[in-house]
mmCIF file of C-alpha atoms and ligand atoms in Angstrom:
data_model
loop_
_atom_site.group_PDB
_atom_site.id
_atom_site.type_symbol
_atom_site.label_atom_id
_atom_site.label_comp_id
_atom_site.label_asym_id
_atom_site.label_seq_id
_atom_site.Cartn_x
_atom_site.Cartn_y
_atom_site.Cartn_z
ATOM 1 C CA UNK J 1404 0.117 0.099 0.007
ATOM 2 C CA UNK J 1405 2.655 2.260 1.269
ATOM 3 C CA UNK J 1406 5.241 2.099 -2.362
ATOM 4 C CA UNK J 1407 1.731 2.099 -4.200
ATOM 5 C CA UNK J 1408 1.156 5.406 -2.590
ATOM 6 C CA UNK J 1409 4.549 6.286 -3.465
ATOM 7 C CA UNK J 1410 3.964 5.251 -7.057
ATOM 8 C CA UNK J 1411 0.386 7.533 -7.197
ATOM 9 C CA UNK J 1412 2.933 10.517 -5.643
ATOM 10 C CA UNK J 1413 5.443 9.880 -8.388
ATOM 11 C CA UNK J 1414 2.762 9.629 -11.640
ATOM 12 C CA UNK J 1415 1.016 12.438 -10.005
ATOM 13 C CA UNK J 1416 4.355 14.296 -10.459
ATOM 14 C CA UNK J 1417 4.410 13.340 -14.398
ATOM 15 C CA UNK J 1418 0.497 14.614 -14.807
ATOM 16 C CA UNK J 1419 -1.523 12.243 -13.842
ATOM 17 C CA UNK J 1420 -4.850 13.317 -12.427
ATOM 18 C CA UNK J 1421 -5.260 11.345 -8.711
ATOM 19 C CA UNK J 1422 -8.389 10.024 -8.102
ATOM 20 C CA UNK J 1423 -10.906 10.655 -4.838
ATOM 21 C CA UNK J 1424 -9.787 7.459 -3.231
ATOM 22 C CA UNK J 1425 -5.947 7.998 -3.916
ATOM 23 C CA UNK J 1426 -6.054 11.505 -2.533
ATOM 24 C CA UNK J 1427 -7.961 10.316 0.500
ATOM 25 C CA UNK J 1428 -5.633 7.473 1.270
ATOM 26 C CA UNK J 1429 -2.435 9.974 1.435
ATOM 27 C CA UNK J 1430 -4.679 11.989 3.703
ATOM 28 C CA UNK J 1431 -5.390 8.750 5.487
ATOM 29 C CA UNK J 1432 -1.543 7.433 5.745
ATOM 30 C CA UNK J 1433 0.508 7.798 8.739
ATOM 31 C CA UNK J 1434 3.768 6.963 7.083
ATOM 32 C CA UNK J 1435 6.427 9.912 7.309
ATOM 33 C CA UNK J 1436 7.943 8.992 4.302
ATOM 34 C CA UNK J 1437 5.263 9.154 1.797
ATOM 35 C CA UNK J 1438 4.335 12.488 3.198
ATOM 36 C CA UNK J 1439 7.406 13.303 2.681
ATOM 37 C CA UNK J 1440 7.928 12.221 -0.911
ATOM 38 C CA UNK J 1441 4.287 14.548 -1.206
ATOM 39 C CA UNK J 1442 5.592 16.786 -0.344
ATOM 40 C CA UNK J 1443 9.081 17.244 -2.322
ATOM 41 C CA UNK J 1444 6.942 16.092 -5.494
ATOM 42 C CA UNK J 1445 4.712 19.225 -4.787
ATOM 43 C CA UNK J 1446 7.621 21.781 -4.449
ATOM 44 C CA UNK J 1447 8.874 20.393 -7.683
ATOM 45 C CA UNK J 1448 5.992 21.161 -9.572
ATOM 46 C CA UNK J 1449 5.219 24.694 -8.034
ATOM 47 C CA UNK J 1450 9.254 25.254 -9.063
ATOM 48 C CA UNK J 1451 8.163 23.996 -12.610
ATOM 49 C CA UNK J 1452 4.701 25.565 -12.954
ATOM 50 C CA UNK J 1453 4.895 28.607 -11.443
ATOM 51 C CA UNK J 1454 8.483 29.177 -10.647
ATOM 52 C CA UNK J 1455 10.401 30.726 -7.213
ATOM 53 C CA UNK J 1456 8.704 34.024 -6.370
ATOM 54 C CA UNK J 1457 6.500 34.807 -4.325
ATOM 55 C CA UNK J 1458 3.647 36.959 -5.394
ATOM 56 C CA UNK J 1459 2.609 39.351 -2.553
ATOM 57 C CA UNK J 1460 -1.180 40.414 -2.178
ATOM 58 C CA UNK J 1461 -2.111 43.915 0.025
ATOM 59 C CA UNK J 1462 -4.771 42.591 2.021
ATOM 60 C CA UNK J 1463 -7.029 45.399 3.314
ATOM 61 C CA UNK J 1464 -10.185 43.768 6.256
ATOM 62 C CA UNK J 1465 -12.216 47.223 5.442
ATOM 63 C CA UNK J 1466 -15.729 45.721 7.551
ATOM 64 C CA UNK J 1467 -16.228 43.291 10.049
ATOM 65 C CA UNK J 1468 -20.421 43.920 9.765
ATOM 66 C CA UNK J 1469 -22.097 40.471 8.431
ATOM 67 C CA UNK J 1470 -25.597 39.485 7.338
ATOM 68 C CA UNK J 1471 -24.331 35.939 8.628
ATOM 69 C CA UNK J 1472 -23.835 33.354 10.732
ATOM 70 C CA UNK J 1473 -21.443 30.953 10.143
ATOM 71 C CA UNK J 1474 -21.077 28.605 12.742
ATOM 72 C CA UNK J 1475 -16.936 28.811 12.976
ATOM 73 C CA UNK J 1476 -16.732 33.060 12.562
ATOM 74 C CA UNK J 1477 -15.781 35.122 15.099
ATOM 75 C CA UNK J 1478 -17.573 38.084 13.813
ATOM 76 C CA UNK J 1479 -20.553 35.810 12.487
ATOM 77 C CA UNK J 1480 -23.813 38.239 13.220
ATOM 78 C CA UNK J 1481 -25.142 36.813 16.149
ATOM 79 C CA UNK J 1482 -21.595 37.547 17.900
ATOM 80 C CA UNK J 1483 -22.399 40.495 20.920
ATOM 81 C CA UNK J 1484 -19.027 39.957 22.106
ATOM 82 C CA UNK J 1485 -17.805 41.457 18.650
ATOM 83 C CA UNK J 1486 -16.658 46.257 18.531
ATOM 84 C CA UNK J 1487 -17.861 45.988 14.798
ATOM 85 C CA UNK J 1488 -16.363 48.591 12.395
ATOM 86 C CA UNK J 1489 -16.913 50.178 8.726
ATOM 87 C CA UNK J 1490 -14.157 51.988 7.154
ATOM 88 C CA UNK J 1491 -15.240 54.363 4.453
ATOM 89 C CA UNK J 1492 -14.506 53.737 1.130
ATOM 90 C CA UNK J 1493 -12.060 56.886 1.236
ATOM 91 C CA UNK J 1494 -9.814 54.932 3.634
ATOM 92 C CA UNK J 1495 -10.104 51.696 2.327
ATOM 93 C CA UNK J 1496 -8.375 53.474 -0.919
ATOM 94 C CA UNK J 1497 -5.955 55.537 0.920
ATOM 95 C CA UNK J 1498 -4.538 52.483 3.344
ATOM 96 C CA UNK J 1499 -3.996 51.086 -0.152
ATOM 97 C CA UNK J 1500 -1.507 53.994 -0.591
ATOM 98 C CA UNK J 1501 1.728 52.408 1.111
ATOM 99 C CA UNK J 1502 1.460 49.069 -0.523
ATOM 100 C CA UNK J 1503 1.730 50.966 -3.551
ATOM 101 C CA UNK J 1504 4.941 52.533 -2.813
ATOM 102 C CA UNK J 1505 6.252 49.139 -1.546
ATOM 103 C CA UNK J 1506 5.659 47.996 -4.829
ATOM 104 C CA UNK J 1507 3.048 45.512 -4.460
ATOM 105 C CA UNK J 1508 0.691 44.927 -7.682
ATOM 106 C CA UNK J 1509 -2.723 43.550 -6.340
ATOM 107 C CA UNK J 1510 -4.941 44.844 -3.919
ATOM 108 C CA UNK J 1511 -7.434 42.644 -2.075
ATOM 109 C CA UNK J 1512 -10.332 43.972 -1.007
ATOM 110 C CA UNK J 1513 -11.465 41.698 1.867
ATOM 111 C CA UNK J 1514 -15.030 42.056 4.408
ATOM 112 C CA UNK J 1515 -17.699 40.195 5.938
ATOM 113 C CA UNK J 1516 -20.781 40.224 4.023
ATOM 114 C CA UNK J 1517 -22.066 43.626 4.463
ATOM 115 C CA UNK J 1518 -24.413 45.555 2.247
ATOM 116 C CA UNK J 1519 -24.065 48.818 3.580
ATOM 117 C CA UNK J 1520 -21.160 48.645 0.705
ATOM 118 C CA UNK J 1521 -23.557 48.786 -2.406
ATOM 119 C CA UNK J 1522 -22.728 48.706 -5.788
ATOM 120 C CA UNK J 1523 -21.615 51.919 -6.365
ATOM 121 C CA UNK J 1524 -20.142 52.013 -3.241
ATOM 122 C CA UNK J 1525 -17.489 48.895 -4.352
ATOM 123 C CA UNK J 1526 -17.339 50.226 -8.036
ATOM 124 C CA UNK J 1527 -15.902 53.672 -6.714
ATOM 125 C CA UNK J 1528 -13.446 51.509 -4.948
ATOM 126 C CA UNK J 1529 -12.105 49.393 -7.506
ATOM 127 C CA UNK J 1530 -12.098 52.461 -9.891
ATOM 128 C CA UNK J 1531 -9.845 54.296 -7.774
ATOM 129 C CA UNK J 1532 -7.589 51.975 -7.078
ATOM 130 C CA UNK J 1533 -7.049 51.074 -10.574
ATOM 131 C CA UNK J 1534 -6.835 55.072 -11.392
ATOM 132 C CA UNK J 1535 -4.522 56.178 -8.461
ATOM 133 C CA UNK J 1536 -2.254 53.187 -7.933
ATOM 134 C CA UNK J 1537 -2.512 51.175 -11.275
ATOM 135 C CA UNK J 1538 -2.765 47.933 -8.979
ATOM 136 C CA UNK J 1539 -4.881 44.477 -9.500
ATOM 137 C CA UNK J 1540 -8.221 44.479 -8.044
ATOM 138 C CA UNK J 1541 -9.254 41.097 -6.110
ATOM 139 C CA UNK J 1542 -12.844 41.184 -4.231
ATOM 140 C CA UNK J 1543 -13.413 39.680 -1.368
ATOM 141 C CA UNK J 1544 -16.838 40.449 -0.486
ATOM 142 C CA UNK J 1545 -18.781 37.209 -0.049
ATOM 143 C CA UNK J 1546 -22.071 36.026 -2.093
ATOM 144 C CA UNK J 1547 -23.638 39.012 -4.319
ATOM 145 C CA UNK J 1548 -25.897 39.529 -7.015
ATOM 146 C CA UNK J 1549 -25.144 38.880 -10.597
ATOM 147 C CA UNK J 1550 -25.465 42.203 -12.171
ATOM 148 C CA UNK J 1551 -23.036 42.934 -8.746
ATOM 149 C CA UNK J 1552 -20.267 41.005 -10.298
ATOM 150 C CA UNK J 1553 -21.073 42.289 -13.809
ATOM 151 C CA UNK J 1554 -20.899 45.863 -12.586
ATOM 152 C CA UNK J 1555 -17.542 45.222 -10.908
ATOM 153 C CA UNK J 1556 -15.922 43.133 -13.696
ATOM 154 C CA UNK J 1557 -17.310 45.981 -15.788
ATOM 155 C CA UNK J 1558 -15.584 48.709 -13.317
ATOM 156 C CA UNK J 1559 -12.171 47.478 -13.651
ATOM 157 C CA UNK J 1560 -11.950 43.905 -11.164
ATOM 158 C CA UNK J 1561 -9.376 41.508 -11.680
ATOM 159 C CA UNK J 1562 -9.823 38.520 -9.349
ATOM 160 C CA UNK J 1563 -12.520 37.386 -6.819
ATOM 161 C CA UNK J 1564 -11.940 34.943 -4.427
ATOM 162 C CA UNK J 1565 -15.461 33.200 -2.329
ATOM 163 C CA UNK J 1566 -14.453 30.197 -0.135
ATOM 164 C CA UNK J 1567 -16.098 26.859 -0.721
ATOM 165 C CA UNK J 1568 -14.854 26.178 3.067
ATOM 166 C CA UNK J 1569 -15.945 22.556 2.626
ATOM 167 C CA UNK J 1570 -17.569 20.172 -0.642
ATOM 168 C CA UNK J 1571 -19.526 18.777 1.633
ATOM 169 C CA UNK J 1572 -23.419 19.657 1.266
ATOM 170 C CA UNK J 1573 -24.489 19.029 4.529
ATOM 171 C CA UNK J 1574 -21.897 19.491 6.295
ATOM 172 C CA UNK J 1575 -22.048 23.113 4.691
ATOM 173 C CA UNK J 1576 -25.194 23.603 5.365
ATOM 174 C CA UNK J 1577 -24.990 22.916 9.254
ATOM 175 C CA UNK J 1578 -22.489 25.232 9.663
ATOM 176 C CA UNK J 1579 -23.508 27.929 7.504
ATOM 177 C CA UNK J 1580 -27.332 28.201 8.811
ATOM 178 C CA UNK J 1581 -29.301 29.812 5.609
ATOM 179 C CA UNK J 1582 -26.747 29.319 3.152
ATOM 180 C CA UNK J 1583 -25.868 26.425 1.129
ATOM 181 C CA UNK J 1584 -23.325 24.817 -0.953
ATOM 182 C CA UNK J 1585 -25.361 24.682 -4.461
ATOM 183 C CA UNK J 1586 -25.807 28.702 -4.066
ATOM 184 C CA UNK J 1587 -21.801 28.894 -3.488
ATOM 185 C CA UNK J 1588 -20.979 26.847 -6.349
ATOM 186 C CA UNK J 1589 -23.437 28.680 -8.691
ATOM 187 C CA UNK J 1590 -21.370 31.825 -7.435
ATOM 188 C CA UNK J 1591 -18.247 30.619 -8.467
ATOM 189 C CA UNK J 1592 -19.278 29.677 -11.711
ATOM 190 C CA UNK J 1593 -20.890 32.855 -12.351
ATOM 191 C CA UNK J 1594 -17.315 34.640 -11.552
ATOM 192 C CA UNK J 1595 -15.837 32.847 -13.983
ATOM 193 C CA UNK J 1596 -18.123 33.223 -16.390
ATOM 194 C CA UNK J 1597 -17.771 36.911 -16.245
ATOM 195 C CA UNK J 1598 -13.606 36.377 -16.782
ATOM 196 C CA UNK J 1599 -12.726 37.080 -12.735
ATOM 197 C CA UNK J 1600 -9.492 34.770 -12.088
ATOM 198 C CA UNK J 1601 -11.606 33.060 -9.543
ATOM 199 C CA UNK J 1602 -10.438 31.683 -6.592
ATOM 200 C CA UNK J 1603 -11.663 29.253 -3.878
ATOM 201 C CA UNK J 1604 -10.719 27.239 -1.027
ATOM 202 C CA UNK J 1605 -11.511 24.911 2.411
ATOM 203 C CA UNK J 1606 -11.076 24.946 6.188
ATOM 204 C CA UNK J 1607 -9.219 21.354 7.513
ATOM 205 C CA UNK J 1608 -10.233 20.070 10.867
ATOM 206 C CA UNK J 1609 -14.095 21.112 11.159
ATOM 207 C CA UNK J 1610 -16.483 18.151 13.221
ATOM 208 C CA UNK J 1611 -17.656 16.102 10.542
ATOM 209 C CA UNK J 1612 -15.254 16.729 7.947
ATOM 210 C CA UNK J 1613 -13.924 13.055 6.666
ATOM 211 C CA UNK J 1614 -10.502 12.673 4.363
ATOM 212 C CA UNK J 1615 -13.087 11.547 1.755
ATOM 213 C CA UNK J 1616 -14.263 15.304 1.894
ATOM 214 C CA UNK J 1617 -11.165 16.418 1.839
ATOM 215 C CA UNK J 1618 -10.311 14.788 -1.415
ATOM 216 C CA UNK J 1619 -13.295 16.362 -2.878
ATOM 217 C CA UNK J 1620 -12.377 20.025 -1.671
ATOM 218 C CA UNK J 1621 -9.030 19.512 -4.579
ATOM 219 C CA UNK J 1622 -10.790 18.180 -6.756
ATOM 220 C CA UNK J 1623 -13.555 20.179 -7.239
ATOM 221 C CA UNK J 1624 -10.976 23.221 -7.749
ATOM 222 C CA UNK J 1625 -9.231 20.854 -10.340
ATOM 223 C CA UNK J 1626 -12.597 20.320 -12.065
ATOM 224 C CA UNK J 1627 -13.731 23.421 -11.970
ATOM 225 C CA UNK J 1628 -10.319 25.250 -13.486
ATOM 226 C CA UNK J 1629 -9.280 27.541 -10.192
ATOM 227 C CA UNK J 1630 -7.059 29.703 -10.017
ATOM 228 C CA UNK J 1631 -6.739 30.131 -6.409
ATOM 229 C CA UNK J 1632 -7.094 28.224 -3.620
ATOM 230 C CA UNK J 1633 -6.395 28.737 0.214
ATOM 231 C CA UNK J 1634 -6.817 26.408 2.368
ATOM 232 C CA UNK J 1635 -7.080 27.495 6.184
ATOM 233 C CA UNK J 1636 -6.920 25.067 9.471
ATOM 234 C CA UNK J 1637 -10.453 25.160 11.457
ATOM 235 C CA UNK J 1638 -9.326 27.322 14.838
ATOM 236 C CA UNK J 1639 -12.070 28.038 17.385
ATOM 237 C CA UNK J 1640 -13.733 31.403 17.971
ATOM 238 C CA UNK J 1641 -14.377 32.916 21.339
ATOM 239 C CA UNK J 1642 -18.619 33.743 21.199
ATOM 240 C CA UNK J 1643 -19.354 31.013 18.785
ATOM 241 C CA UNK J 1644 -21.369 27.889 19.054
ATOM 242 C CA UNK J 1645 -17.796 26.160 17.445
ATOM 243 C CA UNK J 1646 -15.416 27.734 20.944
ATOM 244 C CA UNK J 1647 -14.685 24.883 22.219
ATOM 245 C CA UNK J 1648 -14.410 22.225 19.557
ATOM 246 C CA UNK J 1649 -10.665 21.485 18.529
ATOM 247 C CA UNK J 1650 -8.170 23.037 16.204
ATOM 248 C CA UNK J 1651 -7.546 21.534 12.899
ATOM 249 C CA UNK J 1652 -3.592 20.064 11.895
ATOM 250 C CA UNK J 1653 -1.443 21.961 10.365
ATOM 251 C CA UNK J 1654 0.086 18.099 9.170
ATOM 252 C CA UNK J 1655 -3.569 17.843 7.262
ATOM 253 C CA UNK J 1656 -3.185 21.547 5.439
ATOM 254 C CA UNK J 1657 0.231 20.746 4.282
ATOM 255 C CA UNK J 1658 -0.876 17.236 2.665
ATOM 256 C CA UNK J 1659 -4.109 19.391 1.291
ATOM 257 C CA UNK J 1660 -1.861 21.900 -0.188
ATOM 258 C CA UNK J 1661 0.276 19.560 -1.343
ATOM 259 C CA UNK J 1662 -2.526 17.874 -3.163
ATOM 260 C CA UNK J 1663 -3.965 20.950 -4.702
ATOM 261 C CA UNK J 1664 -0.390 21.630 -6.155
ATOM 262 C CA UNK J 1665 -0.025 18.466 -7.527
ATOM 263 C CA UNK J 1666 -3.331 17.987 -9.291
ATOM 264 C CA UNK J 1667 -3.699 21.709 -10.627
ATOM 265 C CA UNK J 1668 0.170 22.472 -11.305
ATOM 266 C CA UNK J 1669 -0.739 26.509 -12.259
ATOM 267 C CA UNK J 1670 -2.963 27.409 -9.186
ATOM 268 C CA UNK J 1671 -1.902 30.369 -7.469
ATOM 269 C CA UNK J 1672 -2.099 29.238 -4.007
ATOM 270 C CA UNK J 1673 -1.541 31.277 -0.581
ATOM 271 C CA UNK J 1674 0.503 30.369 2.899
ATOM 272 C CA UNK J 1675 -2.219 31.738 4.794
ATOM 273 C CA UNK J 1676 -2.455 33.854 8.184
ATOM 274 C CA UNK J 1677 -4.347 30.884 9.577
ATOM 275 C CA UNK J 1678 -1.519 28.802 9.618
ATOM 276 C CA UNK J 1679 1.069 30.968 10.427
ATOM 277 C CA UNK J 1680 -1.281 31.225 13.748
ATOM 278 C CA UNK J 1681 -1.458 27.546 14.286
ATOM 279 C CA UNK J 1682 2.528 27.557 14.056
ATOM 280 C CA UNK J 1683 5.009 29.830 13.531
ATOM 281 C CA UNK J 1684 6.809 27.919 11.088
ATOM 282 C CA UNK J 1685 3.551 27.812 9.073
ATOM 283 C CA UNK J 1686 3.995 29.771 6.287
ATOM 284 C CA UNK J 1687 7.276 28.708 5.367
ATOM 285 C CA UNK J 1688 6.247 25.057 5.411
ATOM 286 C CA UNK J 1689 3.436 25.917 3.637
ATOM 287 C CA UNK J 1690 5.748 27.711 0.527
ATOM 288 C CA UNK J 1691 7.921 24.240 0.698
ATOM 289 C CA UNK J 1692 5.359 21.805 0.075
ATOM 290 C CA UNK J 1693 3.209 24.228 -3.025
ATOM 291 C CA UNK J 1694 1.999 27.619 -1.412
ATOM 292 C CA UNK J 1695 3.571 30.419 -3.473
ATOM 293 C CA UNK J 1696 1.378 33.482 -2.234
ATOM 294 C CA UNK J 1697 1.945 36.051 1.006
ATOM 295 C CA UNK J 1698 -1.133 38.222 2.227
ATOM 296 C CA UNK J 1699 0.858 40.818 4.293
ATOM 297 C CA UNK J 1700 -2.124 42.950 6.052
ATOM 298 C CA UNK J 1701 -2.788 46.798 5.715
ATOM 299 C CA UNK J 1702 -6.013 47.274 7.314
ATOM 300 C CA UNK J 1703 -5.043 50.441 9.486
ATOM 301 C CA UNK J 1704 -3.525 48.921 13.261
ATOM 302 C CA UNK J 1705 -6.756 50.545 15.146
ATOM 303 C CA UNK J 1706 -9.247 48.027 13.086
ATOM 304 C CA UNK J 1707 -7.046 44.823 13.409
ATOM 305 C CA UNK J 1708 -8.162 43.222 16.754
ATOM 306 C CA UNK J 1709 -11.903 43.542 15.628
ATOM 307 C CA UNK J 1710 -11.482 41.309 12.226
ATOM 308 C CA UNK J 1711 -11.071 38.016 14.334
ATOM 309 C CA UNK J 1712 -12.351 35.704 12.387
ATOM 310 C CA UNK J 1713 -10.751 32.840 15.253
ATOM 311 C CA UNK J 1714 -8.608 32.977 18.107
ATOM 312 C CA UNK J 1715 -5.204 33.789 18.398
ATOM 313 C CA UNK J 1716 -5.010 35.219 14.751
ATOM 314 C CA UNK J 1717 -1.421 36.702 14.265
ATOM 315 C CA UNK J 1718 -0.741 40.355 12.886
ATOM 316 C CA UNK J 1719 -3.180 41.915 14.699
ATOM 317 C CA UNK J 1720 -0.555 44.284 16.416
ATOM 318 C CA UNK J 1721 1.520 43.867 13.831
ATOM 319 C CA UNK J 1722 2.348 47.284 11.831
ATOM 320 C CA UNK J 1723 2.819 47.014 7.756
ATOM 321 C CA UNK J 1724 6.710 47.893 8.118
ATOM 322 C CA UNK J 1725 7.282 45.145 10.725
ATOM 323 C CA UNK J 1726 4.466 42.585 8.391
ATOM 324 C CA UNK J 1727 7.073 42.993 5.142
ATOM 325 C CA UNK J 1728 10.005 42.581 7.379
ATOM 326 C CA UNK J 1729 8.614 39.441 8.677
ATOM 327 C CA UNK J 1730 7.993 38.735 4.522
ATOM 328 C CA UNK J 1731 11.280 39.163 4.282
ATOM 329 C CA UNK J 1732 12.386 36.308 7.077
ATOM 330 C CA UNK J 1733 10.608 33.835 5.944
ATOM 331 C CA UNK J 1734 11.626 34.122 1.797
ATOM 332 C CA UNK J 1735 15.529 34.809 2.963
ATOM 333 C CA UNK J 1736 14.911 31.806 5.080
ATOM 334 C CA UNK J 1737 13.849 29.880 2.411
ATOM 335 C CA UNK J 1738 15.449 31.015 -0.267
ATOM 336 C CA UNK J 1739 13.231 32.398 -2.617
ATOM 337 C CA UNK J 1740 12.421 35.631 -3.545
ATOM 338 C CA UNK J 1741 9.438 38.512 -3.805
ATOM 339 C CA UNK J 1742 7.740 38.547 -7.624
ATOM 340 C CA UNK J 1743 7.408 41.809 -10.056
ATOM 341 C CA UNK J 1744 4.435 42.231 -11.586
ATOM 342 C CA UNK J 1745 0.445 41.240 -11.041
ATOM 343 C CA UNK J 1746 1.182 37.908 -9.680
ATOM 344 C CA UNK J 1747 -1.537 36.728 -12.090
ATOM 345 C CA UNK J 1748 -1.675 32.777 -12.334
ATOM 346 C CA UNK J 1749 -0.337 31.016 -15.381
ATOM 347 C CA UNK J 1750 -3.781 29.842 -16.516
ATOM 348 C CA UNK J 1751 -4.195 33.346 -17.922
ATOM 349 C CA UNK J 1752 -1.351 33.246 -20.040
ATOM 350 C CA UNK J 1753 -2.834 30.211 -21.937
ATOM 351 C CA UNK J 1754 0.045 27.792 -20.415
ATOM 352 C CA UNK J 1755 -0.967 23.941 -20.316
ATOM 353 C CA UNK J 1756 -1.786 22.795 -17.294
ATOM 354 C CA UNK J 1757 0.793 19.608 -17.850
ATOM 355 C CA UNK J 1758 3.937 21.467 -17.338
HETATM 356 S S1 LIG H 1257 -17.069 33.435 7.259
HETATM 357 FE FE1 LIG H 1257 -17.543 35.405 6.229
HETATM 358 S S2 LIG H 1257 -20.282 35.055 5.455
HETATM 359 FE FE2 LIG H 1257 -19.883 34.034 7.660
HETATM 360 S S3 LIG H 1257 -19.862 34.997 9.306
HETATM 361 FE FE3 LIG H 1257 -17.963 35.489 8.859
HETATM 362 S S4 LIG H 1257 -17.285 36.570 7.480
HETATM 363 FE FE4 LIG H 1257 -19.637 36.409 7.595
#
């Protein structure tokens, strides 16, 4: 069986798509040498497919008002312990001036699902960011209407992140009251149709989640030909129904990052803040088994504490300069360099999947 897994990893490195059953076995194995082989193969594929550069995305978390009640989320509507904030559109655009000065090519506007930011406000911000800084604009603002997605695209938005969180529709429904996986996937399909570089991703370590469902998460990203995928461990948040549940593990997060890289070689994969919250070396490890993106936080410090999706989130008291220094330290420790330019997924350039 273990030799069988090594062969599967070798074949995947050569470009054969893994089956869900094979991926499930790789999640389940307790053979250290198989896991090491997986990480090394994913690192080689990453180097060949997307290169040594690590692209930076300047993140601004601009509102923690949410209309939803996701059971794991620290800023869910029902959490009365949260101090709520909303940044004004001008303040959001201004927060990106430093990122532009630092030559970071991409802005990520992220917020809870907050209808206060109507179509006009979002369109205004996209146009201003393009006009003032010429940056690539990524939106991460949840489920919106087709008309909104279209208006944002026409205003110049380039990318959209919308994590599906779990490919298990029953688990999805339990964790997201009033929401469905079907609707989430419809949004992802619409975003792709409209021409966005589209990203999704999932959580690892949710109660009731199986290795089979994690394998299906990898399959979903591959089959939908998504261009980005962010994987984070579940970390319990205070004031939520899951506050006492156990965290996901770094090991399984890294296995999924590696499986994503092997199954979707051209994917842009961030080493997430949640991984670093779980383990101070987490981002380095993720970058060495498939990841190629980091997302420094440019949210003004006074708001950071309030955008606490889970307990112990790092970077809350870290100034922008400190954050950039930390990133430089991470990259020099693993001999990687910062990518120049927009850092688009090579899928956009018509590069073939089998690379
Ligand atoms: S996960 Fe997102 S949509 Fe769900 S409650 Fe939190 S901020 Fe809102």
